[in-house]
Amino acid sequence: RLDDANIQLSKELWAIKSSLAIYRVIGLNAKSINSGSGRAFFGFVQNQSLAAVALGLGKIFEREGTYELSSVSGVYRLAKQVQIQDIAVARAFVGKYGVSASQDWIKDVDRVFSAQRPRIRSHMQIIDRVRNTRLAHIEQDASVSTLPSIAAFEKLLAFAVEFHSFVNEAFLSVHSHPILDDRQIESSLLGLLKKTGVSDPVSQFLTSNFAMNPTTTSRPPAAASYREP
């Protein structure tokens, strides 16, 4: 059960990473996209990728209630029910987050979650508000909501990926797919942009300015707003 749950978690993590890549690449090349015929299409795709990120993060950080989940908390619950195979991996994981390892790996990981929880909760409250009023449900007269920055999204994702890798190596004795280094979707999108006439498309931040939506003007990366297309 732990293996199956962690595999499902990995699929969601990969989807979030890919959606972030789509969102970022389209935004970074917004000026060139705007000068071509694909503006409406890429604007729609970018908006959908942002929605996918918000929904995906909501899934992986959802706390278990009535139903058992393949979220971070659900996988952790299952991990605590089986024998750890490599305690050194647990020590390395908690050490990355400033926790000195003890003889009780569960206590150590609990301390990591306790330290990370305020930051995760702060971002997820905002994400959940957008999800509940604009994405999972269409609330009438819902105000335009501002999502966390791309940097915040990436930090949330990075923590979940680190946890997923810890479970794989410490309990299942397998190495994880390098989700954060996976460039399949990014490379495919860059190739598509070239075919639509965008010369030398970029995929990484080069300046402090970032166009969050190719159908709008540039705005700083600190505040991405979700709007219905």
PDB file of N, CA, C and O in Angstrom, residues 1-3 5-6 72-85 105-106 109 163 166-168 170-171:
ATOM      1  N   ARG A   1       0.827  -1.216   0.000  1.00  0.00           N
ATOM      2  CA  ARG A   1       0.000   0.000   0.000  1.00  0.00           C
ATOM      3  C   ARG A   1       0.853   1.254   0.000  1.00  0.00           C
ATOM      4  O   ARG A   1       0.515   2.244  -0.649  1.00  0.00           O
ATOM      5  N   LEU A   2       1.963   1.239   0.738  1.00  0.00           N
ATOM      6  CA  LEU A   2       2.840   2.403   0.769  1.00  0.00           C
ATOM      7  C   LEU A   2       3.418   2.676  -0.611  1.00  0.00           C
ATOM      8  O   LEU A   2       3.461   3.826  -1.063  1.00  0.00           O
ATOM      9  N   ASP A   3       3.855   1.620  -1.282  1.00  0.00           N
ATOM     10  CA  ASP A   3       4.416   1.768  -2.625  1.00  0.00           C
ATOM     11  C   ASP A   3       3.392   2.373  -3.574  1.00  0.00           C
ATOM     12  O   ASP A   3       3.679   3.323  -4.311  1.00  0.00           O
ATOM     13  N   ALA A   5       0.700   4.160  -2.912  1.00  0.00           N
ATOM     14  CA  ALA A   5       0.373   5.537  -2.546  1.00  0.00           C
ATOM     15  C   ALA A   5       1.485   6.492  -2.955  1.00  0.00           C
ATOM     16  O   ALA A   5       1.232   7.601  -3.448  1.00  0.00           O
ATOM     17  N   ASN A   6       2.736   6.071  -2.763  1.00  0.00           N
ATOM     18  CA  ASN A   6       3.856   6.944  -3.113  1.00  0.00           C
ATOM     19  C   ASN A   6       3.993   7.102  -4.621  1.00  0.00           C
ATOM     20  O   ASN A   6       4.420   8.146  -5.111  1.00  0.00           O
ATOM     21  N   VAL A  72       0.789  13.810   0.886  1.00  0.00           N
ATOM     22  CA  VAL A  72       1.961  13.727   1.749  1.00  0.00           C
ATOM     23  C   VAL A  72       1.580  13.135   3.107  1.00  0.00           C
ATOM     24  O   VAL A  72       2.256  12.232   3.622  1.00  0.00           O
ATOM     25  N   SER A  73       0.490  13.622   3.684  1.00  0.00           N
ATOM     26  CA  SER A  73       0.086  13.125   4.999  1.00  0.00           C
ATOM     27  C   SER A  73      -0.356  11.665   4.935  1.00  0.00           C
ATOM     28  O   SER A  73      -0.103  10.883   5.863  1.00  0.00           O
ATOM     29  N   GLY A  74      -1.016  11.277   3.834  1.00  0.00           N
ATOM     30  CA  GLY A  74      -1.451   9.896   3.689  1.00  0.00           C
ATOM     31  C   GLY A  74      -0.287   8.937   3.540  1.00  0.00           C
ATOM     32  O   GLY A  74      -0.271   7.844   4.132  1.00  0.00           O
ATOM     33  N   VAL A  75       0.706   9.337   2.752  1.00  0.00           N
ATOM     34  CA  VAL A  75       1.897   8.503   2.573  1.00  0.00           C
ATOM     35  C   VAL A  75       2.671   8.407   3.885  1.00  0.00           C
ATOM     36  O   VAL A  75       3.170   7.336   4.250  1.00  0.00           O
ATOM     37  N   TYR A  76       2.746   9.508   4.621  1.00  0.00           N
ATOM     38  CA  TYR A  76       3.459   9.496   5.903  1.00  0.00           C
ATOM     39  C   TYR A  76       2.762   8.564   6.896  1.00  0.00           C
ATOM     40  O   TYR A  76       3.421   7.817   7.640  1.00  0.00           O
ATOM     41  N   ARG A  77       1.443   8.573   6.895  1.00  0.00           N
ATOM     42  CA  ARG A  77       0.704   7.672   7.785  1.00  0.00           C
ATOM     43  C   ARG A  77       1.060   6.211   7.494  1.00  0.00           C
ATOM     44  O   ARG A  77       1.311   5.418   8.414  1.00  0.00           O
ATOM     45  N   LEU A  78       1.115   5.866   6.207  1.00  0.00           N
ATOM     46  CA  LEU A  78       1.452   4.498   5.828  1.00  0.00           C
ATOM     47  C   LEU A  78       2.903   4.165   6.172  1.00  0.00           C
ATOM     48  O   LEU A  78       3.207   3.048   6.604  1.00  0.00           O
ATOM     49  N   ALA A  79       3.793   5.132   5.986  1.00  0.00           N
ATOM     50  CA  ALA A  79       5.215   4.897   6.278  1.00  0.00           C
ATOM     51  C   ALA A  79       5.436   4.576   7.748  1.00  0.00           C
ATOM     52  O   ALA A  79       6.268   3.726   8.096  1.00  0.00           O
ATOM     53  N   LYS A  80       4.664   5.225   8.597  1.00  0.00           N
ATOM     54  CA  LYS A  80       4.826   4.988  10.042  1.00  0.00           C
ATOM     55  C   LYS A  80       4.333   3.615  10.471  1.00  0.00           C
ATOM     56  O   LYS A  80       4.610   3.182  11.597  1.00  0.00           O
ATOM     57  N   GLN A  81       3.634   2.929   9.575  1.00  0.00           N
ATOM     58  CA  GLN A  81       3.087   1.613   9.908  1.00  0.00           C
ATOM     59  C   GLN A  81       3.997   0.459   9.488  1.00  0.00           C
ATOM     60  O   GLN A  81       3.694  -0.698   9.775  1.00  0.00           O
ATOM     61  N   VAL A  82       5.083   0.770   8.783  1.00  0.00           N
ATOM     62  CA  VAL A  82       5.983  -0.287   8.316  1.00  0.00           C
ATOM     63  C   VAL A  82       7.394  -0.056   8.862  1.00  0.00           C
ATOM     64  O   VAL A  82       7.712   1.014   9.383  1.00  0.00           O
ATOM     65  N   GLN A  83       8.234  -1.055   8.706  1.00  0.00           N
ATOM     66  CA  GLN A  83       9.598  -0.988   9.205  1.00  0.00           C
ATOM     67  C   GLN A  83      10.471  -0.181   8.247  1.00  0.00           C
ATOM     68  O   GLN A  83      10.505  -0.463   7.047  1.00  0.00           O
ATOM     69  N   ILE A  84      11.173   0.803   8.762  1.00  0.00           N
ATOM     70  CA  ILE A  84      12.091   1.567   7.927  1.00  0.00           C
ATOM     71  C   ILE A  84      13.283   0.691   7.564  1.00  0.00           C
ATOM     72  O   ILE A  84      13.783  -0.073   8.387  1.00  0.00           O
ATOM     73  N   GLN A  85      13.738   0.792   6.300  1.00  0.00           N
ATOM     74  CA  GLN A  85      14.820  -0.059   5.815  1.00  0.00           C
ATOM     75  C   GLN A  85      16.182   0.617   5.867  1.00  0.00           C
ATOM     76  O   GLN A  85      17.203  -0.061   5.966  1.00  0.00           O
ATOM     77  N   TRP A 105      13.146   8.099  14.436  1.00  0.00           N
ATOM     78  CA  TRP A 105      13.005   8.785  13.153  1.00  0.00           C
ATOM     79  C   TRP A 105      11.635   9.437  13.009  1.00  0.00           C
ATOM     80  O   TRP A 105      11.514  10.494  12.360  1.00  0.00           O
ATOM     81  N   ILE A 106      10.595   8.834  13.584  1.00  0.00           N
ATOM     82  CA  ILE A 106       9.261   9.422  13.485  1.00  0.00           C
ATOM     83  C   ILE A 106       9.222  10.766  14.204  1.00  0.00           C
ATOM     84  O   ILE A 106       8.680  11.753  13.687  1.00  0.00           O
ATOM     85  N   VAL A 109      11.032  13.334  11.976  1.00  0.00           N
ATOM     86  CA  VAL A 109      10.247  13.771  10.814  1.00  0.00           C
ATOM     87  C   VAL A 109       9.070  14.631  11.266  1.00  0.00           C
ATOM     88  O   VAL A 109       8.711  15.612  10.596  1.00  0.00           O
ATOM     89  N   PHE A 163      10.202  14.767   0.340  1.00  0.00           N
ATOM     90  CA  PHE A 163       9.528  13.783   1.185  1.00  0.00           C
ATOM     91  C   PHE A 163       9.271  12.497   0.410  1.00  0.00           C
ATOM     92  O   PHE A 163       9.507  11.392   0.914  1.00  0.00           O
ATOM     93  N   PHE A 166      12.451  10.588   0.066  1.00  0.00           N
ATOM     94  CA  PHE A 166      12.801   9.998   1.359  1.00  0.00           C
ATOM     95  C   PHE A 166      12.060   8.679   1.568  1.00  0.00           C
ATOM     96  O   PHE A 166      12.654   7.667   1.970  1.00  0.00           O
ATOM     97  N   VAL A 167      10.769   8.659   1.277  1.00  0.00           N
ATOM     98  CA  VAL A 167       9.979   7.442   1.450  1.00  0.00           C
ATOM     99  C   VAL A 167      10.465   6.349   0.498  1.00  0.00           C
ATOM    100  O   VAL A 167      10.617   5.184   0.888  1.00  0.00           O
ATOM    101  N   ASN A 168      10.715   6.721  -0.744  1.00  0.00           N
ATOM    102  CA  ASN A 168      11.190   5.730  -1.713  1.00  0.00           C
ATOM    103  C   ASN A 168      12.480   5.059  -1.256  1.00  0.00           C
ATOM    104  O   ASN A 168      12.610   3.834  -1.295  1.00  0.00           O
ATOM    105  N   ALA A 170      14.102   5.261   1.850  1.00  0.00           N
ATOM    106  CA  ALA A 170      14.174   4.742   3.218  1.00  0.00           C
ATOM    107  C   ALA A 170      13.315   3.512   3.441  1.00  0.00           C
ATOM    108  O   ALA A 170      13.659   2.659   4.264  1.00  0.00           O
ATOM    109  N   PHE A 171      12.215   3.395   2.714  1.00  0.00           N
ATOM    110  CA  PHE A 171      11.277   2.296   2.959  1.00  0.00           C
ATOM    111  C   PHE A 171      11.182   1.297   1.817  1.00  0.00           C
ATOM    112  O   PHE A 171      10.926   0.111   2.046  1.00  0.00           O
TER     113      PHE A 171
END
